[in-house]
mmCIF file of C-alpha atoms in Angstrom:
data_model
loop_
_atom_site.group_PDB
_atom_site.id
_atom_site.type_symbol
_atom_site.label_atom_id
_atom_site.label_comp_id
_atom_site.label_asym_id
_atom_site.label_seq_id
_atom_site.Cartn_x
_atom_site.Cartn_y
_atom_site.Cartn_z
ATOM 1 C CA MET A 251 0.135 0.243 0.281
ATOM 2 C CA GLU A 252 1.149 3.444 -1.252
ATOM 3 C CA ASN A 253 2.019 6.110 2.032
ATOM 4 C CA PRO A 254 -0.796 8.880 1.420
ATOM 5 C CA PHE A 255 2.270 10.958 3.484
ATOM 6 C CA ASP A 256 4.305 11.674 0.627
ATOM 7 C CA ASP A 257 6.308 14.599 -0.152
ATOM 8 C CA THR A 258 3.053 15.708 -2.410
ATOM 9 C CA TYR A 259 0.794 14.697 -0.039
ATOM 10 C CA PHE A 260 2.585 17.697 2.038
ATOM 11 C CA MET A 261 3.626 20.260 -0.126
ATOM 12 C CA LYS A 262 -0.062 20.662 -0.982
ATOM 13 C CA LYS A 263 -0.644 21.843 2.123
ATOM 14 C CA ALA A 264 2.048 24.332 1.835
ATOM 15 C CA LEU A 265 0.807 25.443 -1.685
ATOM 16 C CA GLN A 266 -2.934 26.504 0.910
ATOM 17 C CA GLU A 267 -0.531 27.911 2.845
ATOM 18 C CA ALA A 268 0.063 29.789 -0.596
ATOM 19 C CA GLU A 269 -3.439 30.555 -1.511
ATOM 20 C CA ILE A 270 -4.085 31.917 1.825
ATOM 21 C CA ALA A 271 -1.111 34.595 1.063
ATOM 22 C CA PHE A 272 -3.049 34.762 -2.034
ATOM 23 C CA GLU A 273 -6.072 35.523 -1.116
ATOM 24 C CA ASN A 274 -4.659 38.114 1.655
ATOM 25 C CA GLY A 275 -2.637 40.382 -1.227
ATOM 26 C CA GLU A 276 0.843 38.629 -0.019
ATOM 27 C CA VAL A 277 3.436 37.334 -2.420
ATOM 28 C CA PRO A 278 1.816 33.575 -2.088
ATOM 29 C CA VAL A 279 4.129 31.466 -1.206
ATOM 30 C CA GLY A 280 3.569 28.694 1.925
ATOM 31 C CA ALA A 281 5.025 26.636 4.247
ATOM 32 C CA VAL A 282 3.777 23.493 6.237
ATOM 33 C CA VAL A 283 7.074 21.425 8.842
ATOM 34 C CA VAL A 284 6.129 18.211 9.695
ATOM 35 C CA VAL A 285 7.970 15.433 12.018
ATOM 36 C CA ASN A 286 6.551 11.760 12.119
ATOM 37 C CA ASN A 287 4.214 12.890 9.007
ATOM 38 C CA ARG A 288 2.335 15.273 11.620
ATOM 39 C CA ILE A 289 2.711 18.731 10.763
ATOM 40 C CA ILE A 290 3.972 20.903 13.312
ATOM 41 C CA GLY A 291 4.349 24.458 11.917
ATOM 42 C CA ARG A 292 1.971 26.041 8.883
ATOM 43 C CA ALA A 293 2.532 29.843 7.505
ATOM 44 C CA HIS A 294 2.562 31.402 4.888
ATOM 45 C CA ASN A 295 4.296 35.018 3.877
ATOM 46 C CA LEU A 296 2.943 38.367 6.031
ATOM 47 C CA THR A 297 5.563 40.504 4.984
ATOM 48 C CA GLU A 298 2.598 43.214 3.793
ATOM 49 C CA ARG A 299 0.120 42.401 6.821
ATOM 50 C CA LEU A 300 2.866 42.197 9.519
ATOM 51 C CA ASN A 301 4.857 44.882 7.691
ATOM 52 C CA ASP A 302 8.121 43.021 8.084
ATOM 53 C CA VAL A 303 10.254 42.443 5.161
ATOM 54 C CA THR A 304 11.547 38.948 7.785
ATOM 55 C CA ALA A 305 7.935 37.504 7.954
ATOM 56 C CA HIS A 306 8.674 35.060 5.040
ATOM 57 C CA ALA A 307 6.429 32.068 5.240
ATOM 58 C CA GLU A 308 9.626 29.488 6.253
ATOM 59 C CA MET A 309 10.513 31.780 9.381
ATOM 60 C CA GLN A 310 7.225 31.666 10.025
ATOM 61 C CA ALA A 311 6.916 28.388 9.804
ATOM 62 C CA ILE A 312 9.800 27.527 11.965
ATOM 63 C CA THR A 313 9.036 29.474 14.838
ATOM 64 C CA ALA A 314 5.711 27.630 15.201
ATOM 65 C CA ALA A 315 7.618 24.301 15.157
ATOM 66 C CA ALA A 316 10.484 25.540 17.415
ATOM 67 C CA ASN A 317 7.504 26.615 19.759
ATOM 68 C CA PHE A 318 5.509 23.652 19.433
ATOM 69 C CA LEU A 319 9.190 21.038 20.240
ATOM 70 C CA GLY A 320 9.972 23.495 22.841
ATOM 71 C CA GLY A 321 13.430 23.719 21.189
ATOM 72 C CA LYS A 322 15.374 25.568 18.457
ATOM 73 C CA TYR A 323 16.618 22.519 16.531
ATOM 74 C CA LEU A 324 14.338 20.594 14.103
ATOM 75 C CA HIS A 325 16.147 17.078 13.942
ATOM 76 C CA ARG A 326 14.301 14.717 11.793
ATOM 77 C CA CYS A 327 11.358 17.351 10.529
ATOM 78 C CA THR A 328 10.974 18.776 7.109
ATOM 79 C CA LEU A 329 10.317 21.669 5.651
ATOM 80 C CA TYR A 330 7.924 21.868 2.433
ATOM 81 C CA VAL A 331 7.878 25.100 1.147
ATOM 82 C CA THR A 332 6.107 26.123 -2.045
ATOM 83 C CA LEU A 333 9.213 28.583 -3.274
ATOM 84 C CA GLU A 334 12.642 27.832 -3.166
ATOM 85 C CA PRO A 335 13.887 29.751 -0.188
ATOM 86 C CA CYS A 336 15.816 33.322 -0.083
ATOM 87 C CA GLN A 337 19.135 33.684 1.302
ATOM 88 C CA MET A 338 17.541 34.505 5.000
ATOM 89 C CA CYS A 339 15.983 32.179 5.123
ATOM 90 C CA ALA A 340 18.217 29.086 3.935
ATOM 91 C CA GLY A 341 20.397 30.767 6.847
ATOM 92 C CA ALA A 342 17.718 30.525 9.631
ATOM 93 C CA LEU A 343 17.113 26.583 8.084
ATOM 94 C CA TYR A 344 21.028 26.311 8.506
ATOM 95 C CA TRP A 345 20.842 27.013 11.857
ATOM 96 C CA SER A 346 18.081 25.329 12.837
ATOM 97 C CA GLN A 347 19.429 21.735 11.404
ATOM 98 C CA ILE A 348 16.439 21.140 9.860
ATOM 99 C CA SER A 349 16.962 17.338 8.709
ATOM 100 C CA LYS A 350 15.131 18.072 4.845
ATOM 101 C CA VAL A 351 13.791 20.328 2.989
ATOM 102 C CA VAL A 352 11.214 20.865 -0.101
ATOM 103 C CA TYR A 353 10.219 22.733 -2.523
ATOM 104 C CA GLY A 354 8.249 23.663 -5.385
ATOM 105 C CA ALA A 355 9.058 25.988 -7.727
ATOM 106 C CA SER A 356 12.984 27.810 -8.103
ATOM 107 C CA ASP A 357 13.524 30.923 -7.663
ATOM 108 C CA LEU A 358 15.789 32.313 -10.158
ATOM 109 C CA GLU A 359 16.511 35.897 -9.731
ATOM 110 C CA ARG A 360 16.595 35.605 -5.013
ATOM 111 C CA GLY A 361 16.296 31.563 -4.193
ATOM 112 C CA PHE A 362 19.633 30.667 -1.641
ATOM 113 C CA SER A 363 21.073 28.736 -4.901
ATOM 114 C CA VAL A 364 21.920 31.301 -6.533
ATOM 115 C CA MET A 365 22.654 33.868 -3.836
ATOM 116 C CA GLY A 366 25.067 32.105 -2.820
ATOM 117 C CA GLY A 367 23.356 31.044 0.261
ATOM 118 C CA ASN A 368 24.166 27.421 1.966
ATOM 119 C CA LEU A 369 21.856 24.950 3.859
ATOM 120 C CA HIS A 370 23.514 22.712 6.769
ATOM 121 C CA PRO A 371 25.763 19.847 5.295
ATOM 122 C CA LYS A 372 23.211 17.024 6.721
ATOM 123 C CA THR A 373 19.907 18.805 5.116
ATOM 124 C CA GLU A 374 18.889 16.778 2.087
ATOM 125 C CA LEU A 375 17.381 19.447 -0.098
ATOM 126 C CA VAL A 376 14.854 17.813 -3.616
ATOM 127 C CA GLY A 377 13.342 20.934 -5.525
ATOM 128 C CA GLY A 378 10.780 20.557 -8.277
ATOM 129 C CA VAL A 379 7.603 19.167 -6.148
ATOM 130 C CA LEU A 380 4.597 20.095 -7.882
ATOM 131 C CA GLU A 381 6.957 23.019 -9.205
ATOM 132 C CA ASN A 382 4.352 23.653 -11.955
ATOM 133 C CA GLU A 383 0.904 24.684 -9.023
ATOM 134 C CA ALA A 384 3.729 26.211 -7.448
ATOM 135 C CA SER A 385 5.128 28.558 -10.280
ATOM 136 C CA GLU A 386 1.181 29.498 -11.725
ATOM 137 C CA LEU A 387 0.083 30.519 -8.129
ATOM 138 C CA LEU A 388 3.213 32.585 -8.402
ATOM 139 C CA LYS A 389 2.036 34.119 -12.198
ATOM 140 C CA ARG A 390 -1.226 34.734 -11.423
ATOM 141 C CA PHE A 391 -0.153 36.739 -7.991
ATOM 142 C CA PHE A 392 1.894 39.206 -9.918
ATOM 143 C CA ILE A 393 -0.503 39.772 -13.219
ATOM 144 C CA GLN A 394 -3.091 40.254 -11.239
ATOM 145 C CA ARG A 395 -0.772 42.554 -9.016
ATOM 146 C CA ARG A 396 -0.153 44.306 -12.287
ATOM 147 C CA ASN A 397 -3.035 44.700 -13.590
ATOM 148 C CA LEU A 398 -3.972 46.533 -10.627
ATOM 149 C CA ASN A 399 -1.248 49.438 -10.953
#
């Protein structure tokens, strides 16, 4: 029997968070942190609402997961995020010592891989999970934003 809790399942949960961001006028990025097939942190971008450039989905999800666990390290945890993390978020993920990061769409302009950022050497990285869905949501957001201005 196939495990229903695979990367696609949890990326769909991250996409649901991204949809909430979209509906609230935020860049539609969503994230969930999972341990033992259980979501322990979920978030979406809140930079506009909080007027805070650090309020990225990943940062919010890291904080929620750390609060749930009662500690700053995210060993045995996986972050699912709809867009490749930026350099700031990659730094936070590095310090959290998260075990795995799974992202949807690559960010060819501001992603950590093109900006010279790194994840912890023990962190597994998987990209391209539901990439089309994540990319389409971002494209739709920016087209809508251009048409409003």
